[in-house]
Short mmCIF file of N, CA and C in Angstrom, two decimals:
data_model
loop_
_atom_site.label_atom_id
_atom_site.label_comp_id
_atom_site.label_asym_id
_atom_site.label_seq_id
_atom_site.Cartn_x
_atom_site.Cartn_y
_atom_site.Cartn_z
N GLN V 1 0.85 -1.19 0.00
CA GLN V 1 0.00 0.00 0.00
C GLN V 1 0.88 1.24 0.00
N VAL V 2 0.61 2.13 -0.92
CA VAL V 2 1.36 3.37 -1.02
C VAL V 2 0.61 4.46 -0.27
N GLN V 3 1.30 5.21 0.54
CA GLN V 3 0.68 6.34 1.23
C GLN V 3 1.32 7.64 0.76
N LEU V 4 0.48 8.62 0.54
CA LEU V 4 0.92 9.91 0.06
C LEU V 4 0.52 10.98 1.06
N GLU V 5 1.39 11.93 1.29
CA GLU V 5 1.08 12.99 2.23
C GLU V 5 1.50 14.33 1.66
N GLU V 6 0.52 15.20 1.44
CA GLU V 6 0.79 16.52 0.93
C GLU V 6 1.11 17.50 2.06
N SER V 7 1.87 18.51 1.73
CA SER V 7 2.14 19.60 2.67
C SER V 7 2.45 20.86 1.87
N GLY V 8 2.43 21.99 2.56
CA GLY V 8 2.82 23.24 1.93
C GLY V 8 1.68 24.16 1.57
N GLY V 9 0.45 23.71 1.76
CA GLY V 9 -0.68 24.58 1.46
C GLY V 9 -0.79 25.73 2.46
N GLY V 10 -1.67 26.65 2.15
CA GLY V 10 -1.87 27.78 3.05
C GLY V 10 -2.58 28.93 2.38
N LEU V 11 -2.52 30.07 3.03
CA LEU V 11 -3.14 31.30 2.53
C LEU V 11 -2.08 32.18 1.91
N VAL V 12 -2.35 32.65 0.71
CA VAL V 12 -1.39 33.50 -0.01
C VAL V 12 -2.15 34.57 -0.76
N GLN V 13 -1.52 35.70 -0.97
CA GLN V 13 -2.16 36.78 -1.72
C GLN V 13 -2.03 36.55 -3.22
N VAL V 14 -2.89 37.21 -3.94
CA VAL V 14 -2.83 37.15 -5.40
C VAL V 14 -1.43 37.55 -5.88
N GLY V 15 -0.92 36.75 -6.81
CA GLY V 15 0.40 37.01 -7.34
C GLY V 15 1.52 36.34 -6.57
N GLY V 16 1.18 35.75 -5.45
CA GLY V 16 2.17 35.10 -4.61
C GLY V 16 2.52 33.70 -5.08
N SER V 17 3.35 33.04 -4.29
CA SER V 17 3.82 31.70 -4.64
C SER V 17 3.70 30.76 -3.45
N LEU V 18 3.57 29.49 -3.76
CA LEU V 18 3.59 28.41 -2.78
C LEU V 18 4.24 27.21 -3.42
N ARG V 19 4.85 26.38 -2.60
CA ARG V 19 5.36 25.10 -3.08
C ARG V 19 4.72 23.98 -2.27
N LEU V 20 4.01 23.12 -2.99
CA LEU V 20 3.43 21.94 -2.37
C LEU V 20 4.42 20.78 -2.50
N SER V 21 4.41 19.94 -1.47
CA SER V 21 5.23 18.73 -1.49
C SER V 21 4.33 17.53 -1.28
N CYS V 22 4.73 16.42 -1.85
CA CYS V 22 4.01 15.17 -1.68
C CYS V 22 5.03 14.09 -1.36
N ALA V 23 4.98 13.60 -0.14
CA ALA V 23 5.89 12.54 0.29
C ALA V 23 5.26 11.19 0.03
N VAL V 24 6.03 10.31 -0.59
CA VAL V 24 5.56 8.96 -0.92
C VAL V 24 6.13 7.99 0.09
N SER V 25 5.27 7.14 0.63
CA SER V 25 5.70 6.30 1.75
C SER V 25 6.67 5.19 1.35
N LYS V 26 6.59 4.75 0.11
CA LYS V 26 7.47 3.68 -0.32
C LYS V 26 8.92 4.14 -0.32
N GLN V 27 9.83 3.19 -0.27
CA GLN V 27 11.25 3.52 -0.23
C GLN V 27 11.65 4.39 -1.39
N THR V 28 11.05 4.15 -2.52
CA THR V 28 11.31 4.99 -3.66
C THR V 28 10.03 5.29 -4.39
N ALA V 29 9.89 6.48 -4.89
CA ALA V 29 8.69 6.87 -5.63
C ALA V 29 8.83 6.56 -7.10
N SER V 30 10.00 6.05 -7.53
CA SER V 30 10.25 5.93 -8.96
C SER V 30 9.32 4.98 -9.71
N PRO V 31 8.68 3.98 -9.06
CA PRO V 31 7.75 3.13 -9.83
C PRO V 31 6.47 3.85 -10.24
N TYR V 32 6.23 5.06 -9.73
CA TYR V 32 4.94 5.69 -9.93
C TYR V 32 5.07 7.00 -10.71
N ALA V 33 4.20 7.12 -11.71
CA ALA V 33 3.97 8.45 -12.25
C ALA V 33 3.10 9.19 -11.23
N MET V 34 3.29 10.48 -11.15
CA MET V 34 2.61 11.24 -10.12
C MET V 34 1.80 12.37 -10.73
N GLY V 35 0.69 12.67 -10.10
CA GLY V 35 -0.15 13.75 -10.58
C GLY V 35 -0.60 14.66 -9.46
N TRP V 36 -0.99 15.84 -9.84
CA TRP V 36 -1.61 16.80 -8.92
C TRP V 36 -2.99 17.15 -9.47
N PHE V 37 -3.95 17.12 -8.59
CA PHE V 37 -5.32 17.48 -8.93
C PHE V 37 -5.81 18.48 -7.89
N ARG V 38 -6.87 19.17 -8.22
CA ARG V 38 -7.46 20.09 -7.25
C ARG V 38 -8.98 20.01 -7.34
N GLN V 39 -9.60 20.41 -6.25
CA GLN V 39 -11.05 20.32 -6.19
C GLN V 39 -11.60 21.39 -5.26
N VAL V 40 -12.69 21.99 -5.72
CA VAL V 40 -13.44 22.91 -4.88
C VAL V 40 -14.78 22.28 -4.60
N PRO V 41 -15.40 22.60 -3.49
CA PRO V 41 -16.69 21.98 -3.14
C PRO V 41 -17.73 22.17 -4.25
N GLY V 42 -18.39 21.10 -4.58
CA GLY V 42 -19.44 21.16 -5.58
C GLY V 42 -18.97 21.00 -7.02
N LYS V 43 -17.65 20.88 -7.20
CA LYS V 43 -17.10 20.72 -8.55
C LYS V 43 -16.30 19.43 -8.64
N GLU V 44 -16.11 18.99 -9.88
CA GLU V 44 -15.34 17.78 -10.11
C GLU V 44 -13.85 18.02 -9.86
N ARG V 45 -13.16 16.93 -9.54
CA ARG V 45 -11.72 17.01 -9.35
C ARG V 45 -11.07 17.36 -10.69
N GLU V 46 -10.17 18.32 -10.66
CA GLU V 46 -9.59 18.88 -11.88
C GLU V 46 -8.10 18.55 -11.96
N PHE V 47 -7.68 18.11 -13.12
CA PHE V 47 -6.26 17.85 -13.35
C PHE V 47 -5.46 19.15 -13.33
N VAL V 48 -4.31 19.12 -12.67
CA VAL V 48 -3.44 20.28 -12.62
C VAL V 48 -2.11 20.01 -13.33
N ALA V 49 -1.43 18.95 -12.91
CA ALA V 49 -0.11 18.65 -13.47
C ALA V 49 0.22 17.18 -13.22
N ALA V 50 1.17 16.67 -13.98
CA ALA V 50 1.62 15.31 -13.78
C ALA V 50 3.06 15.18 -14.25
N ILE V 51 3.72 14.15 -13.75
CA ILE V 51 5.12 13.94 -14.08
C ILE V 51 5.39 12.45 -14.21
N SER V 52 6.21 12.11 -15.18
CA SER V 52 6.53 10.70 -15.42
C SER V 52 7.45 10.16 -14.33
N ARG V 53 7.66 8.87 -14.37
CA ARG V 53 8.45 8.20 -13.35
C ARG V 53 9.86 8.76 -13.24
N ASN V 54 10.45 9.07 -14.36
CA ASN V 54 11.83 9.56 -14.34
C ASN V 54 11.91 11.09 -14.39
N GLY V 55 10.75 11.74 -14.41
CA GLY V 55 10.72 13.19 -14.39
C GLY V 55 10.94 13.86 -15.73
N VAL V 56 11.07 13.06 -16.79
CA VAL V 56 11.36 13.65 -18.09
C VAL V 56 10.12 14.29 -18.71
N ILE V 57 8.97 13.66 -18.49
CA ILE V 57 7.73 14.16 -19.09
C ILE V 57 6.89 14.86 -18.02
N THR V 58 6.48 16.08 -18.33
CA THR V 58 5.54 16.79 -17.45
C THR V 58 4.35 17.25 -18.28
N LEU V 59 3.20 17.23 -17.66
CA LEU V 59 1.96 17.65 -18.29
C LEU V 59 1.30 18.70 -17.40
N TYR V 60 0.65 19.67 -18.03
CA TYR V 60 -0.02 20.73 -17.28
C TYR V 60 -1.37 21.03 -17.91
N SER V 61 -2.30 21.43 -17.07
CA SER V 61 -3.55 21.94 -17.60
C SER V 61 -3.30 23.33 -18.19
N ASP V 62 -4.15 23.72 -19.10
CA ASP V 62 -3.98 25.03 -19.73
C ASP V 62 -4.09 26.16 -18.71
N SER V 63 -4.85 25.93 -17.66
CA SER V 63 -5.10 26.99 -16.68
C SER V 63 -3.88 27.29 -15.81
N VAL V 64 -2.92 26.36 -15.75
CA VAL V 64 -1.75 26.58 -14.90
C VAL V 64 -0.44 26.62 -15.69
N LYS V 65 -0.50 26.29 -16.95
CA LYS V 65 0.71 26.24 -17.77
C LYS V 65 1.42 27.59 -17.75
N GLY V 66 2.71 27.53 -17.50
CA GLY V 66 3.49 28.75 -17.42
C GLY V 66 3.57 29.36 -16.04
N ARG V 67 2.72 28.88 -15.14
CA ARG V 67 2.71 29.41 -13.77
C ARG V 67 3.13 28.34 -12.74
N PHE V 68 2.78 27.10 -13.02
CA PHE V 68 3.08 25.99 -12.10
C PHE V 68 4.18 25.12 -12.70
N THR V 69 5.00 24.55 -11.82
CA THR V 69 6.03 23.62 -12.25
C THR V 69 6.01 22.39 -11.36
N CYS V 70 5.91 21.24 -12.01
CA CYS V 70 5.90 19.97 -11.30
C CYS V 70 7.29 19.33 -11.43
N SER V 71 7.81 18.85 -10.31
CA SER V 71 9.12 18.20 -10.33
C SER V 71 9.13 17.08 -9.31
N ARG V 72 10.19 16.29 -9.33
CA ARG V 72 10.28 15.19 -8.38
C ARG V 72 11.73 14.91 -8.02
N ASP V 73 11.90 14.39 -6.83
CA ASP V 73 13.21 13.94 -6.37
C ASP V 73 13.01 12.50 -5.89
N ASN V 74 13.33 11.55 -6.75
CA ASN V 74 13.08 10.15 -6.41
C ASN V 74 13.96 9.68 -5.25
N ALA V 75 15.11 10.27 -5.08
CA ALA V 75 15.97 9.90 -3.95
C ALA V 75 15.30 10.25 -2.62
N LYS V 76 14.47 11.29 -2.64
CA LYS V 76 13.75 11.71 -1.44
C LYS V 76 12.30 11.24 -1.45
N SER V 77 11.93 10.51 -2.49
CA SER V 77 10.54 10.02 -2.63
C SER V 77 9.54 11.16 -2.46
N THR V 78 9.82 12.26 -3.12
CA THR V 78 8.99 13.45 -2.96
C THR V 78 8.71 14.09 -4.32
N VAL V 79 7.50 14.55 -4.48
CA VAL V 79 7.08 15.26 -5.67
C VAL V 79 6.68 16.67 -5.25
N TYR V 80 6.95 17.62 -6.13
CA TYR V 80 6.70 19.02 -5.79
C TYR V 80 5.79 19.68 -6.83
N LEU V 81 5.06 20.66 -6.37
CA LEU V 81 4.32 21.53 -7.27
C LEU V 81 4.62 22.96 -6.87
N GLN V 82 5.45 23.62 -7.67
CA GLN V 82 5.77 25.02 -7.44
C GLN V 82 4.71 25.87 -8.13
N MET V 83 4.04 26.69 -7.36
CA MET V 83 2.94 27.49 -7.89
C MET V 83 3.32 28.96 -7.78
N SER V 84 3.24 29.66 -8.89
CA SER V 84 3.59 31.08 -8.93
C SER V 84 2.46 31.86 -9.57
N SER V 85 2.51 33.18 -9.42
CA SER V 85 1.49 34.07 -10.00
C SER V 85 0.09 33.55 -9.68
N LEU V 86 -0.12 33.23 -8.42
CA LEU V 86 -1.39 32.61 -8.02
C LEU V 86 -2.56 33.57 -8.19
N LYS V 87 -3.69 32.97 -8.54
CA LYS V 87 -4.93 33.71 -8.79
C LYS V 87 -6.01 33.20 -7.84
N PRO V 88 -7.03 34.00 -7.62
CA PRO V 88 -8.12 33.52 -6.74
C PRO V 88 -8.73 32.21 -7.23
N GLU V 89 -8.78 32.02 -8.53
CA GLU V 89 -9.37 30.79 -9.07
C GLU V 89 -8.49 29.56 -8.84
N ASP V 90 -7.29 29.74 -8.31
CA ASP V 90 -6.45 28.61 -7.93
C ASP V 90 -6.83 28.07 -6.55
N THR V 91 -7.69 28.76 -5.85
CA THR V 91 -8.14 28.32 -4.54
C THR V 91 -8.84 26.97 -4.63
N ALA V 92 -8.34 26.00 -3.88
CA ALA V 92 -8.88 24.64 -3.93
C ALA V 92 -8.13 23.77 -2.94
N ALA V 93 -8.65 22.57 -2.73
CA ALA V 93 -7.89 21.53 -2.06
C ALA V 93 -7.05 20.84 -3.13
N TYR V 94 -5.78 20.69 -2.87
CA TYR V 94 -4.85 20.09 -3.83
C TYR V 94 -4.47 18.69 -3.35
N TYR V 95 -4.54 17.75 -4.29
CA TYR V 95 -4.26 16.35 -3.98
C TYR V 95 -3.13 15.84 -4.87
N CYS V 96 -2.23 15.07 -4.30
CA CYS V 96 -1.29 14.35 -5.15
C CYS V 96 -1.77 12.91 -5.28
N ALA V 97 -1.37 12.30 -6.37
CA ALA V 97 -1.83 10.95 -6.67
C ALA V 97 -0.73 10.19 -7.39
N ALA V 98 -0.75 8.87 -7.25
CA ALA V 98 0.26 8.01 -7.86
C ALA V 98 -0.40 7.03 -8.81
N SER V 99 0.28 6.80 -9.92
CA SER V 99 -0.24 5.90 -10.93
C SER V 99 0.81 4.88 -11.32
N THR V 100 0.39 3.61 -11.40
CA THR V 100 1.29 2.57 -11.89
C THR V 100 1.13 2.36 -13.39
N GLN V 101 0.12 2.94 -14.00
CA GLN V 101 -0.18 2.73 -15.41
C GLN V 101 0.25 3.92 -16.26
N TRP V 102 -0.46 5.01 -16.10
CA TRP V 102 -0.12 6.28 -16.78
C TRP V 102 -0.10 6.10 -18.28
N ARG V 103 -1.23 5.83 -18.84
CA ARG V 103 -1.34 5.46 -20.24
C ARG V 103 -1.90 6.60 -21.09
N GLY V 104 -1.16 6.97 -22.09
CA GLY V 104 -1.61 7.85 -23.16
C GLY V 104 -2.47 9.02 -22.71
N ASP V 105 -3.65 9.15 -23.35
CA ASP V 105 -4.50 10.30 -23.07
C ASP V 105 -5.25 10.16 -21.76
N LYS V 106 -5.01 9.06 -21.02
CA LYS V 106 -5.64 8.91 -19.71
C LYS V 106 -4.80 9.54 -18.61
N ARG V 107 -3.65 10.04 -18.95
CA ARG V 107 -2.73 10.52 -17.93
C ARG V 107 -3.25 11.74 -17.18
N THR V 108 -4.21 12.44 -17.77
CA THR V 108 -4.78 13.60 -17.08
C THR V 108 -6.10 13.29 -16.39
N SER V 109 -6.48 12.04 -16.41
CA SER V 109 -7.73 11.63 -15.78
C SER V 109 -7.48 11.10 -14.38
N TRP V 110 -8.28 11.52 -13.43
CA TRP V 110 -8.09 11.06 -12.05
C TRP V 110 -8.31 9.55 -11.96
N LEU V 111 -9.03 8.98 -12.90
CA LEU V 111 -9.29 7.54 -12.90
C LEU V 111 -8.02 6.73 -13.12
N GLU V 112 -6.98 7.35 -13.65
CA GLU V 112 -5.75 6.65 -13.96
C GLU V 112 -4.86 6.48 -12.73
N TYR V 113 -5.22 7.10 -11.63
CA TYR V 113 -4.37 7.14 -10.44
C TYR V 113 -4.99 6.29 -9.34
N GLU V 114 -4.18 5.36 -8.81
CA GLU V 114 -4.70 4.41 -7.83
C GLU V 114 -4.58 4.90 -6.39
N TYR V 115 -3.60 5.74 -6.13
CA TYR V 115 -3.33 6.13 -4.75
C TYR V 115 -3.43 7.65 -4.61
N TRP V 116 -3.99 8.08 -3.48
CA TRP V 116 -4.28 9.49 -3.27
C TRP V 116 -3.87 9.93 -1.87
N GLY V 117 -3.44 11.17 -1.79
CA GLY V 117 -3.22 11.78 -0.49
C GLY V 117 -4.51 12.38 0.05
N GLN V 118 -4.41 12.95 1.23
CA GLN V 118 -5.59 13.53 1.90
C GLN V 118 -5.87 14.95 1.45
N GLY V 119 -4.92 15.56 0.81
CA GLY V 119 -5.14 16.91 0.29
C GLY V 119 -4.59 18.00 1.20
N THR V 120 -4.28 19.12 0.59
CA THR V 120 -3.84 20.30 1.33
C THR V 120 -4.54 21.52 0.73
N GLN V 121 -5.03 22.39 1.57
CA GLN V 121 -5.83 23.53 1.11
C GLN V 121 -4.93 24.68 0.69
N VAL V 122 -5.24 25.23 -0.46
CA VAL V 122 -4.59 26.45 -0.94
C VAL V 122 -5.66 27.51 -1.11
N THR V 123 -5.46 28.65 -0.48
CA THR V 123 -6.41 29.74 -0.56
C THR V 123 -5.67 30.99 -1.03
N VAL V 124 -6.15 31.55 -2.13
CA VAL V 124 -5.53 32.75 -2.70
C VAL V 124 -6.49 33.91 -2.46
N SER V 125 -6.04 34.89 -1.72
CA SER V 125 -6.90 36.03 -1.37
C SER V 125 -6.60 37.23 -2.26
N SER V 126 -7.65 37.93 -2.59
CA SER V 126 -7.50 39.11 -3.47
C SER V 126 -7.48 40.39 -2.66
#
């Protein structure tokens, strides 16, 4: 069983930055592609970013492209989401997720990810 734990959320002003971290419980995170999703109450979980097992491939939603950067350190079993130029619409609970499959156009779908963290809240104030 893989356990994921997010940290780094909080309250930030518009235009500010935050870095989220996701610690993977396994000795190494390298067997898993990793994703970040976000959700606000009453809305579906939304894809934010994802990264391949070796960190070579990264994917971003159009809404965060150019502002967010996803990276990983497999030696530390940790995945990061650096968020910059934050907007009020970025306010959400952010979840990291792990995938053993990560297939083609399913890579941005939450259904492709088997393991999930509990989430960390990000609130951007105007």
